[in-house]
Coordinates of C-alpha atoms in Angstrom, one line a residue:
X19 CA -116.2 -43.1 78.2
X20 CA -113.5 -40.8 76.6
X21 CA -110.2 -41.0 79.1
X22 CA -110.8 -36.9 79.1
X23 CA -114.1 -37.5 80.2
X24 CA -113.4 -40.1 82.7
X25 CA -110.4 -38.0 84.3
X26 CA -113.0 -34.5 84.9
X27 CA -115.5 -36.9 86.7
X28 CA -113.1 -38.5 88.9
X29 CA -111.1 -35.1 89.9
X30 CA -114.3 -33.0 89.4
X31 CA -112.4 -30.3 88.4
X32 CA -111.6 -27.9 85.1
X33 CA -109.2 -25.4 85.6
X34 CA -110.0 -22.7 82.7
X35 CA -107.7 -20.0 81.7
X36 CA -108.6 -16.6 80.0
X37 CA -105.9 -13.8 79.9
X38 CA -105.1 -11.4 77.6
X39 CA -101.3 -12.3 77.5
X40 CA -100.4 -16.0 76.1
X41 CA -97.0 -15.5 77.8
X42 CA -98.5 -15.4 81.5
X43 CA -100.2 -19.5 81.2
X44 CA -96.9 -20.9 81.8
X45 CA -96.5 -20.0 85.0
X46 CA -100.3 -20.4 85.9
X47 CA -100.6 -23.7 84.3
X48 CA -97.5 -25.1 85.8
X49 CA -99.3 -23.6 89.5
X50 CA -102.1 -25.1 89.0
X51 CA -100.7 -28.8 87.8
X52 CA -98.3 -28.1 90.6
X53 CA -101.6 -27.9 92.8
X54 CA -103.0 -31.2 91.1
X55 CA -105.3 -29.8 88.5
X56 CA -105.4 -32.5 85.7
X57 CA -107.6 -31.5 83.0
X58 CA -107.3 -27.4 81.8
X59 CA -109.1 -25.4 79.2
X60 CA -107.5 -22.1 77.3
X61 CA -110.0 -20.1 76.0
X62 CA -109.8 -19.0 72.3
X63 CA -110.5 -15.3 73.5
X64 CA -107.3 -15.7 74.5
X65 CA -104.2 -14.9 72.2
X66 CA -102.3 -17.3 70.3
X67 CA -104.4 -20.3 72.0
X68 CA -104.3 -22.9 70.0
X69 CA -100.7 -22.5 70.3
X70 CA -100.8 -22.3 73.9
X71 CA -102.6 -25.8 73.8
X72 CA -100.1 -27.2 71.6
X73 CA -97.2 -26.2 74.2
X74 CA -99.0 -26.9 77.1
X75 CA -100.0 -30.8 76.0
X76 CA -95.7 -31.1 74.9
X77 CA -94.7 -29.5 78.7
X78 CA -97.2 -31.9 80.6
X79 CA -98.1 -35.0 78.7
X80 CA -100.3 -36.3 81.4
X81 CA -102.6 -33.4 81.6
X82 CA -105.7 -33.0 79.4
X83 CA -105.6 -29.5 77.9
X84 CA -108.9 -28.7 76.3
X85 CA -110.1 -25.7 73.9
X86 CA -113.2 -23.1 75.8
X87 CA -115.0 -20.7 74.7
X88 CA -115.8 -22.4 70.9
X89 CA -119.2 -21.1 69.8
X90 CA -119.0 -22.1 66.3
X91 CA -117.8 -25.0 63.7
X92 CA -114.6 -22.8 62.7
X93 CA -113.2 -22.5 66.1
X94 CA -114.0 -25.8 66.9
X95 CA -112.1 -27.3 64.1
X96 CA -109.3 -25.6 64.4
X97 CA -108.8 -26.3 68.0
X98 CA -109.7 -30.2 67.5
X99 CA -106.6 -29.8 64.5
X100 CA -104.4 -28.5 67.3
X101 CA -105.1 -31.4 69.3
X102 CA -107.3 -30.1 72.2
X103 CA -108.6 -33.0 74.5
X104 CA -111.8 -31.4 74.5
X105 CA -113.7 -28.9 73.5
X106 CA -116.0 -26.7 76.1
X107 CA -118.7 -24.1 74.6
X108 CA -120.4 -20.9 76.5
X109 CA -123.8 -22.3 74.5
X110 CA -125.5 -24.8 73.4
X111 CA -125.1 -25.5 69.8
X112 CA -125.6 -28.6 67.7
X113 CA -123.5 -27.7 64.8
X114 CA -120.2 -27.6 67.0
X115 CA -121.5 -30.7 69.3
X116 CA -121.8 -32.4 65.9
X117 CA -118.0 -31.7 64.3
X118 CA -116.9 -32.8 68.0
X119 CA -118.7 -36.5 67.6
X120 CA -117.5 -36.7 63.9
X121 CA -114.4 -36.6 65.7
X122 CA -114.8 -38.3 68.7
X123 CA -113.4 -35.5 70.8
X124 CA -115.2 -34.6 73.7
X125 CA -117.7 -31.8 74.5
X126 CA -118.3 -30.1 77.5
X127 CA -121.8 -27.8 76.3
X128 CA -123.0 -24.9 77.8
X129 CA -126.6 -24.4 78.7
X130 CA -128.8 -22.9 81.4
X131 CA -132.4 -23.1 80.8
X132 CA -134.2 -26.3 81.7
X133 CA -134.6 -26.8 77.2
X134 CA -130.8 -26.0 76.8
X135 CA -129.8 -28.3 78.8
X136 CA -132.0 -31.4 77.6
X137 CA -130.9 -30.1 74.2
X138 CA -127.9 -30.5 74.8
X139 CA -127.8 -33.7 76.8
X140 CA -130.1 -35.0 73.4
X141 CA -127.1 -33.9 71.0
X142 CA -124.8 -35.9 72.5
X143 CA -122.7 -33.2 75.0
X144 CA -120.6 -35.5 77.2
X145 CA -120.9 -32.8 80.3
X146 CA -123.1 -30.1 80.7
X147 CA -121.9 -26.9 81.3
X148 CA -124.5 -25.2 83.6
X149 CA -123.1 -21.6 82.6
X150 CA -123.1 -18.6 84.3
X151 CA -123.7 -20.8 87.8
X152 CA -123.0 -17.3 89.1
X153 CA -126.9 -16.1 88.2
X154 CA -128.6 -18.7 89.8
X155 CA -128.8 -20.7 93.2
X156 CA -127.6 -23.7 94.1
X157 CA -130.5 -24.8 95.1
X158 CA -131.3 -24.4 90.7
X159 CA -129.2 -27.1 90.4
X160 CA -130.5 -29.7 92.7
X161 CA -133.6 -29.0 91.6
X162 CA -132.1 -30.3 88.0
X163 CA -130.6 -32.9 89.0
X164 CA -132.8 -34.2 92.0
X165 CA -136.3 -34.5 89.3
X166 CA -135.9 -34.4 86.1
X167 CA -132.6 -34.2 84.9
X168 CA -131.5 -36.7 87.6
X169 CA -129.0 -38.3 85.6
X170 CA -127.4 -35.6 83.1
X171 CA -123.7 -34.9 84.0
X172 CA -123.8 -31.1 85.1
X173 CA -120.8 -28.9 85.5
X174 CA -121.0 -25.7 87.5
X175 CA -119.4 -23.6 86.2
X176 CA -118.8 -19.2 87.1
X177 CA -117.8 -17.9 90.6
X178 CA -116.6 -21.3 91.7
X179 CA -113.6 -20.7 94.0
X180 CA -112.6 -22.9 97.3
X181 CA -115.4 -21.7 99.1
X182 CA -118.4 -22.8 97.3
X183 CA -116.7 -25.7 95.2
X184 CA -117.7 -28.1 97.7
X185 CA -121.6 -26.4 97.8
X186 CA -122.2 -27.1 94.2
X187 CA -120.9 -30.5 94.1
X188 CA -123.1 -31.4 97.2
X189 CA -126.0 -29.9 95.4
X190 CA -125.9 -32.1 92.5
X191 CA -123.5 -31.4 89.7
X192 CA -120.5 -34.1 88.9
X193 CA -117.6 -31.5 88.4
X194 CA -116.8 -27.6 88.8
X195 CA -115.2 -25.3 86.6
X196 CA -113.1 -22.7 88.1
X197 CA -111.1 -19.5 86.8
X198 CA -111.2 -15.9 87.2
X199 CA -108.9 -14.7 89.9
X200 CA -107.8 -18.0 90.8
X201 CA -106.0 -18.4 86.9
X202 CA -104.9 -15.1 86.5
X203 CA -101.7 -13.9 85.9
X204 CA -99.3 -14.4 88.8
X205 CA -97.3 -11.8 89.3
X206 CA -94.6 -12.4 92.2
X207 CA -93.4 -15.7 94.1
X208 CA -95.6 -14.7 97.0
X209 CA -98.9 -14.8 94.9
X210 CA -97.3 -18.1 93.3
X211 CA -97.4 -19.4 96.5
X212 CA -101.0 -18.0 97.8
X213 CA -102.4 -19.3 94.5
X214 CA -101.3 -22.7 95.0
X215 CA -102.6 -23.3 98.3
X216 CA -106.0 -21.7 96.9
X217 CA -105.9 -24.2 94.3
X218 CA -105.5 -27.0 96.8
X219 CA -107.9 -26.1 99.2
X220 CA -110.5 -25.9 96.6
X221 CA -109.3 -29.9 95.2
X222 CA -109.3 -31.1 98.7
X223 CA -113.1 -29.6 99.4
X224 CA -114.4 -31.7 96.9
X225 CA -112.6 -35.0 97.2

């Protein structure tokens, strides 16, 4: 197993960050390492990401700092040539599964449907990305993983926060992927502050 790979499953947890300001990840990525987040994805809707990646792995060596949102070959390569960790796609596609494997980098795939998802467990995606998590139930996932998909590495990810982190972990998937409000920009010491403690309630939910 990829060290990437091995690091989400024991933590359980992908931070992913989506702004529309490159120069506001500093001070959420160094929040939510401060908070013990180990394994990050910027997605490349966001502005100057690759570069972003590139900074990010320099400032924290020991943190895995993948590439999200890559829906096709193009994207995928360039992020894999900016040395992402990992790559993590909104859909399930077997042409960017495929330039991850001839590269050995790892692939969180999105997928929702039942066929997605074997599809993408079939083409070799290391984690599956269960994507939006936010339009189904949780009982839709342990009724994946408890028949037939019983041993496919699920990821819930959408509308995880430290609420319902620990929910969708006890209802079958192996990690959560969490962003929205909670990797947003942080705009005073106070919210600094409020973030972080977010952050680490949600860890300590699902440890």
């Amino acid at each position: 197993m990829h060290e990437a790979i091995a690091e989400i499953h024991k933590t359980k947890i992908v931070a992913i960050i989506r702004v529309k300001d490159s120069s506001t990840i500093g001070l959420i990525a160094k929040c939510l390492v401060e908070a013990g987040i180990t394994a990050l994805e910027i997605t490349s809707n966001t502005p100057d990401y690759l570069d972003s990646i590139t900074q990010l792995q320099t400032q924290y060596p020991s943190i895995f700092i993948g590439a999200g949102t890559i829906t096709n070959e193009k994207l995928a390569k360039d992020a894999i040539s900016a040395g992402a960790h990992f790559l993590v796609t909104p859909n399930t596609s077997r042409q960017v599964i495929d330039v991850a494997k001839s590269t050995q980098t790892p692939i969180l795939v999105g997928a929702l449907t039942p066929t997605e998802i074997y599809q993408a467990y079939e083409w070799g995606a290391d984690l599956i990305k269960v994507f939006p998590t936010n339009s189904v139930t949780f009982d839709y996932i342990t009724s994946l993983t408890s028949g037939p998909f019983n041993d496919f590495p699920l990821v819930a990810v959408g509308s995880v926060d430290e609420n319902n982190a620990k929910k969708w972990i006890e209802s079958g998937a192996v990690c959560v992927g969490f962003g929205g409000e909670l990797t947003s920009p942080i705009l005073s010491a106070e919210e600094y502050i409020t973030r972080k403690s977010r952050i680490i309630s949600l860890i300590k939910s699902i440890r």
